[in-house]
Amino acid sequence: MNLDEFIETLDFEGFTYFYHETGSGVGDMIMDSGLLIEGSEGSKILETKNILETTALPFTEEIAGTVEKLTDFIGLEKSSSSFRDVSEMVIFGAPKEDVPNLVEHFGKYKDGVNYMGRVDSSYILGYIDMRNQEFISNPNYEYGDSAFMGGSYK
Protein backbone atom coordinates (compact mmCIF):
# COMPACT_ATOMS: atom_id res chain seq x y z
CA MET A 1 0.00 0.00 0.00
CA ASN A 2 1.45 3.38 -0.81
CA LEU A 3 1.63 6.06 1.87
CA ASP A 4 -1.28 8.06 0.38
CA GLU A 5 -3.61 5.08 0.72
CA PHE A 6 -2.32 4.37 4.22
CA ILE A 7 -2.97 7.94 5.41
CA GLU A 8 -6.48 7.93 3.92
CA THR A 9 -7.48 4.91 6.00
CA LEU A 10 -6.46 6.38 9.36
CA ASP A 11 -9.23 7.63 11.68
CA PHE A 12 -7.70 10.00 14.23
CA GLU A 13 -11.11 10.96 15.63
CA GLY A 14 -12.05 7.44 16.69
CA PHE A 15 -8.66 5.78 17.15
CA THR A 16 -5.39 6.32 18.97
CA TYR A 17 -2.26 5.18 17.13
CA PHE A 18 1.31 4.51 18.20
CA TYR A 19 4.53 3.67 16.41
CA HIS A 20 7.48 1.48 17.30
CA GLU A 21 10.73 1.69 15.36
CA THR A 22 12.67 -1.47 14.63
CA GLY A 23 15.05 -3.14 12.23
CA SER A 24 14.56 -4.88 8.94
CA GLY A 25 12.46 -8.05 9.14
CA VAL A 26 11.14 -7.44 12.65
CA GLY A 27 7.84 -5.91 11.50
CA ASP A 28 6.67 -9.26 10.13
CA MET A 29 7.47 -10.98 13.45
CA ILE A 30 5.53 -8.33 15.39
CA MET A 31 2.53 -8.71 13.05
CA ASP A 32 2.55 -12.45 13.77
CA SER A 33 3.28 -12.48 17.52
CA GLY A 34 2.47 -9.02 18.83
CA LEU A 35 4.77 -6.37 20.27
CA LEU A 36 6.58 -7.55 23.41
CA ILE A 37 7.32 -4.94 26.07
CA GLU A 38 10.22 -5.28 28.49
CA GLY A 39 9.69 -4.77 32.18
CA SER A 40 10.78 -5.85 35.61
CA GLU A 41 8.93 -7.30 38.56
CA GLY A 42 7.02 -4.60 40.37
CA SER A 43 7.04 -2.22 37.41
CA LYS A 44 3.87 -0.44 36.38
CA ILE A 45 4.41 -1.28 32.74
CA LEU A 46 0.93 -2.69 32.36
CA GLU A 47 -0.56 0.75 32.87
CA THR A 48 -1.09 1.67 29.22
CA LYS A 49 0.24 5.21 29.65
CA ASN A 50 3.67 3.68 30.32
CA ILE A 51 3.78 2.25 26.82
CA LEU A 52 4.81 5.72 25.68
CA GLU A 53 7.83 5.60 27.94
CA THR A 54 8.98 2.09 27.14
CA THR A 55 8.57 1.08 23.53
CA ALA A 56 6.34 3.37 21.50
CA LEU A 57 5.38 6.94 20.79
CA PRO A 58 2.11 8.51 19.62
CA PHE A 59 1.54 8.34 15.87
CA THR A 60 -0.40 11.56 15.44
CA GLU A 61 -2.17 13.47 12.72
CA GLU A 62 0.69 15.97 12.85
CA ILE A 63 3.04 13.18 11.77
CA ALA A 64 0.73 11.59 9.20
CA GLY A 65 -1.41 14.53 8.07
CA THR A 66 0.01 14.50 4.55
CA VAL A 67 2.35 12.30 2.56
CA GLU A 68 4.93 15.09 2.64
CA LYS A 69 4.82 15.28 6.45
CA LEU A 70 5.04 11.52 6.81
CA THR A 71 7.86 11.23 4.27
CA ASP A 72 9.82 13.97 6.06
CA PHE A 73 9.25 12.25 9.40
CA ILE A 74 10.39 8.88 8.03
CA GLY A 75 13.52 10.55 6.65
CA LEU A 76 14.37 11.96 10.08
CA GLU A 77 13.71 8.69 11.94
CA LYS A 78 15.31 6.20 9.55
CA SER A 79 18.89 5.16 10.25
CA SER A 80 21.19 2.35 9.41
CA SER A 81 24.34 2.13 11.42
CA SER A 82 26.36 -0.51 13.19
CA PHE A 83 24.74 0.73 16.41
CA ARG A 84 21.07 0.49 15.40
CA ASP A 85 19.05 -0.30 12.31
CA VAL A 86 15.80 1.66 12.08
CA SER A 87 14.18 0.65 8.83
CA GLU A 88 10.65 -0.39 9.83
CA MET A 89 8.03 1.58 11.72
CA VAL A 90 5.35 -0.66 13.24
CA ILE A 91 1.99 1.11 13.56
CA PHE A 92 -0.56 -0.07 16.09
CA GLY A 93 -3.69 1.36 17.59
CA ALA A 94 -7.13 0.87 18.95
CA PRO A 95 -10.46 2.58 19.23
CA LYS A 96 -10.04 5.32 21.84
CA GLU A 97 -12.18 3.43 24.38
CA ASP A 98 -9.95 0.32 24.05
CA VAL A 99 -6.62 2.09 24.65
CA PRO A 100 -6.54 1.26 28.39
CA ASN A 101 -6.59 -2.44 27.43
CA LEU A 102 -4.01 -2.17 24.65
CA VAL A 103 -1.21 -3.71 26.71
CA GLU A 104 -1.94 -7.13 28.14
CA HIS A 105 0.03 -9.01 30.79
CA PHE A 106 2.67 -11.30 29.27
CA GLY A 107 5.13 -12.09 32.07
CA LYS A 108 7.53 -14.39 30.22
CA TYR A 109 11.23 -14.57 29.51
CA LYS A 110 12.27 -14.76 25.88
CA ASP A 111 15.92 -14.80 24.78
CA GLY A 112 16.96 -13.82 28.33
CA VAL A 113 14.69 -10.77 28.48
CA ASN A 114 11.73 -10.42 30.84
CA TYR A 115 8.73 -9.22 28.87
CA MET A 116 5.96 -8.01 31.17
CA GLY A 117 3.53 -6.79 28.55
CA ARG A 118 2.41 -7.42 25.02
CA VAL A 119 0.35 -5.60 22.43
CA ASP A 120 -1.63 -8.33 20.71
CA SER A 121 -1.15 -8.69 16.95
CA SER A 122 -4.84 -7.86 16.47
CA TYR A 123 -3.95 -4.23 17.32
CA ILE A 124 -1.01 -4.05 14.88
CA LEU A 125 -2.08 -2.28 11.66
CA GLY A 126 1.19 -3.22 9.97
CA TYR A 127 4.46 -1.44 9.38
CA ILE A 128 6.02 1.17 7.16
CA ASP A 129 9.02 -0.07 5.22
CA MET A 130 11.06 3.09 5.72
CA ARG A 131 13.49 2.30 2.91
CA ASN A 132 10.82 1.81 0.23
CA GLN A 133 8.29 4.13 1.87
CA GLU A 134 5.41 1.71 1.61
CA PHE A 135 2.97 0.31 4.15
CA ILE A 136 2.71 -3.45 4.71
CA SER A 137 -0.66 -4.29 6.28
CA ASN A 138 -1.19 -6.94 8.95
CA PRO A 139 -3.60 -9.78 8.12
CA ASN A 140 -4.23 -10.17 11.89
CA TYR A 141 -5.48 -6.59 12.42
CA GLU A 142 -9.08 -6.58 13.67
CA TYR A 143 -10.04 -2.90 14.02
CA GLY A 144 -10.75 0.07 11.85
CA ASP A 145 -11.07 0.46 8.12
CA SER A 146 -11.62 -2.66 6.05
CA ALA A 147 -8.62 -1.64 3.95
CA PHE A 148 -6.42 -3.04 6.73
CA MET A 149 -8.44 -6.14 7.53
CA GLY A 150 -7.01 -9.37 6.25
CA GLY A 151 -3.87 -7.72 4.94
CA SER A 152 -5.68 -6.79 1.74
CA TYR A 153 -2.95 -4.39 0.66
CA LYS A 154 0.04 -6.57 1.48
mmCIF file of C-alpha atoms in Angstrom, residues 22-135:
data_model
loop_
_atom_site.group_PDB
_atom_site.id
_atom_site.type_symbol
_atom_site.label_atom_id
_atom_site.label_comp_id
_atom_site.label_asym_id
_atom_site.label_seq_id
_atom_site.Cartn_x
_atom_site.Cartn_y
_atom_site.Cartn_z
ATOM 1 C CA THR A 22 12.667 -1.471 14.627
ATOM 2 C CA GLY A 23 15.048 -3.137 12.234
ATOM 3 C CA SER A 24 14.564 -4.883 8.936
ATOM 4 C CA GLY A 25 12.457 -8.049 9.137
ATOM 5 C CA VAL A 26 11.143 -7.441 12.651
ATOM 6 C CA GLY A 27 7.837 -5.909 11.500
ATOM 7 C CA ASP A 28 6.666 -9.262 10.131
ATOM 8 C CA MET A 29 7.474 -10.977 13.452
ATOM 9 C CA ILE A 30 5.528 -8.332 15.385
ATOM 10 C CA MET A 31 2.534 -8.710 13.054
ATOM 11 C CA ASP A 32 2.553 -12.453 13.775
ATOM 12 C CA SER A 33 3.275 -12.479 17.521
ATOM 13 C CA GLY A 34 2.471 -9.018 18.832
ATOM 14 C CA LEU A 35 4.773 -6.373 20.268
ATOM 15 C CA LEU A 36 6.577 -7.551 23.412
ATOM 16 C CA ILE A 37 7.322 -4.937 26.075
ATOM 17 C CA GLU A 38 10.217 -5.282 28.489
ATOM 18 C CA GLY A 39 9.686 -4.773 32.177
ATOM 19 C CA SER A 40 10.776 -5.847 35.609
ATOM 20 C CA GLU A 41 8.927 -7.297 38.557
ATOM 21 C CA GLY A 42 7.023 -4.602 40.370
ATOM 22 C CA SER A 43 7.038 -2.217 37.413
ATOM 23 C CA LYS A 44 3.872 -0.442 36.379
ATOM 24 C CA ILE A 45 4.409 -1.282 32.736
ATOM 25 C CA LEU A 46 0.932 -2.687 32.357
ATOM 26 C CA GLU A 47 -0.558 0.754 32.865
ATOM 27 C CA THR A 48 -1.092 1.670 29.223
ATOM 28 C CA LYS A 49 0.243 5.206 29.649
ATOM 29 C CA ASN A 50 3.670 3.676 30.317
ATOM 30 C CA ILE A 51 3.779 2.255 26.824
ATOM 31 C CA LEU A 52 4.811 5.724 25.677
ATOM 32 C CA GLU A 53 7.832 5.598 27.936
ATOM 33 C CA THR A 54 8.981 2.086 27.143
ATOM 34 C CA THR A 55 8.575 1.077 23.531
ATOM 35 C CA ALA A 56 6.342 3.368 21.503
ATOM 36 C CA LEU A 57 5.376 6.945 20.785
ATOM 37 C CA PRO A 58 2.111 8.508 19.624
ATOM 38 C CA PHE A 59 1.536 8.337 15.867
ATOM 39 C CA THR A 60 -0.400 11.556 15.437
ATOM 40 C CA GLU A 61 -2.171 13.472 12.722
ATOM 41 C CA GLU A 62 0.687 15.972 12.848
ATOM 42 C CA ILE A 63 3.043 13.178 11.769
ATOM 43 C CA ALA A 64 0.734 11.592 9.196
ATOM 44 C CA GLY A 65 -1.407 14.532 8.075
ATOM 45 C CA THR A 66 0.010 14.496 4.553
ATOM 46 C CA VAL A 67 2.347 12.299 2.558
ATOM 47 C CA GLU A 68 4.932 15.090 2.643
ATOM 48 C CA LYS A 69 4.817 15.279 6.453
ATOM 49 C CA LEU A 70 5.040 11.518 6.812
ATOM 50 C CA THR A 71 7.858 11.235 4.269
ATOM 51 C CA ASP A 72 9.818 13.969 6.056
ATOM 52 C CA PHE A 73 9.247 12.245 9.403
ATOM 53 C CA ILE A 74 10.388 8.885 8.031
ATOM 54 C CA GLY A 75 13.518 10.550 6.654
ATOM 55 C CA LEU A 76 14.367 11.955 10.079
ATOM 56 C CA GLU A 77 13.707 8.695 11.939
ATOM 57 C CA LYS A 78 15.308 6.199 9.548
ATOM 58 C CA SER A 79 18.886 5.157 10.249
ATOM 59 C CA SER A 80 21.190 2.353 9.407
ATOM 60 C CA SER A 81 24.336 2.129 11.421
ATOM 61 C CA SER A 82 26.358 -0.509 13.189
ATOM 62 C CA PHE A 83 24.737 0.732 16.411
ATOM 63 C CA ARG A 84 21.073 0.494 15.403
ATOM 64 C CA ASP A 85 19.048 -0.302 12.308
ATOM 65 C CA VAL A 86 15.798 1.660 12.079
ATOM 66 C CA SER A 87 14.181 0.654 8.829
ATOM 67 C CA GLU A 88 10.647 -0.391 9.834
ATOM 68 C CA MET A 89 8.027 1.580 11.720
ATOM 69 C CA VAL A 90 5.345 -0.656 13.242
ATOM 70 C CA ILE A 91 1.989 1.112 13.562
ATOM 71 C CA PHE A 92 -0.562 -0.071 16.094
ATOM 72 C CA GLY A 93 -3.686 1.359 17.590
ATOM 73 C CA ALA A 94 -7.127 0.869 18.946
ATOM 74 C CA PRO A 95 -10.462 2.577 19.234
ATOM 75 C CA LYS A 96 -10.038 5.316 21.844
ATOM 76 C CA GLU A 97 -12.182 3.429 24.377
ATOM 77 C CA ASP A 98 -9.949 0.318 24.047
ATOM 78 C CA VAL A 99 -6.618 2.085 24.649
ATOM 79 C CA PRO A 100 -6.543 1.260 28.390
ATOM 80 C CA ASN A 101 -6.587 -2.441 27.429
ATOM 81 C CA LEU A 102 -4.009 -2.173 24.647
ATOM 82 C CA VAL A 103 -1.207 -3.709 26.707
ATOM 83 C CA GLU A 104 -1.938 -7.133 28.136
ATOM 84 C CA HIS A 105 0.030 -9.011 30.788
ATOM 85 C CA PHE A 106 2.666 -11.300 29.271
ATOM 86 C CA GLY A 107 5.132 -12.088 32.074
ATOM 87 C CA LYS A 108 7.534 -14.392 30.224
ATOM 88 C CA TYR A 109 11.228 -14.572 29.511
ATOM 89 C CA LYS A 110 12.272 -14.759 25.880
ATOM 90 C CA ASP A 111 15.916 -14.801 24.782
ATOM 91 C CA GLY A 112 16.957 -13.825 28.325
ATOM 92 C CA VAL A 113 14.694 -10.771 28.475
ATOM 93 C CA ASN A 114 11.734 -10.423 30.843
ATOM 94 C CA TYR A 115 8.726 -9.223 28.874
ATOM 95 C CA MET A 116 5.965 -8.014 31.174
ATOM 96 C CA GLY A 117 3.533 -6.787 28.552
ATOM 97 C CA ARG A 118 2.406 -7.421 25.018
ATOM 98 C CA VAL A 119 0.351 -5.597 22.430
ATOM 99 C CA ASP A 120 -1.628 -8.334 20.708
ATOM 100 C CA SER A 121 -1.150 -8.687 16.955
ATOM 101 C CA SER A 122 -4.842 -7.858 16.469
ATOM 102 C CA TYR A 123 -3.952 -4.227 17.325
ATOM 103 C CA ILE A 124 -1.008 -4.047 14.877
ATOM 104 C CA LEU A 125 -2.080 -2.285 11.658
ATOM 105 C CA GLY A 126 1.188 -3.218 9.972
ATOM 106 C CA TYR A 127 4.458 -1.437 9.377
ATOM 107 C CA ILE A 128 6.025 1.171 7.162
ATOM 108 C CA ASP A 129 9.020 -0.069 5.221
ATOM 109 C CA MET A 130 11.064 3.085 5.719
ATOM 110 C CA ARG A 131 13.495 2.296 2.908
ATOM 111 C CA ASN A 132 10.823 1.805 0.234
ATOM 112 C CA GLN A 133 8.288 4.133 1.867
ATOM 113 C CA GLU A 134 5.410 1.709 1.610
ATOM 114 C CA PHE A 135 2.968 0.308 4.150
#
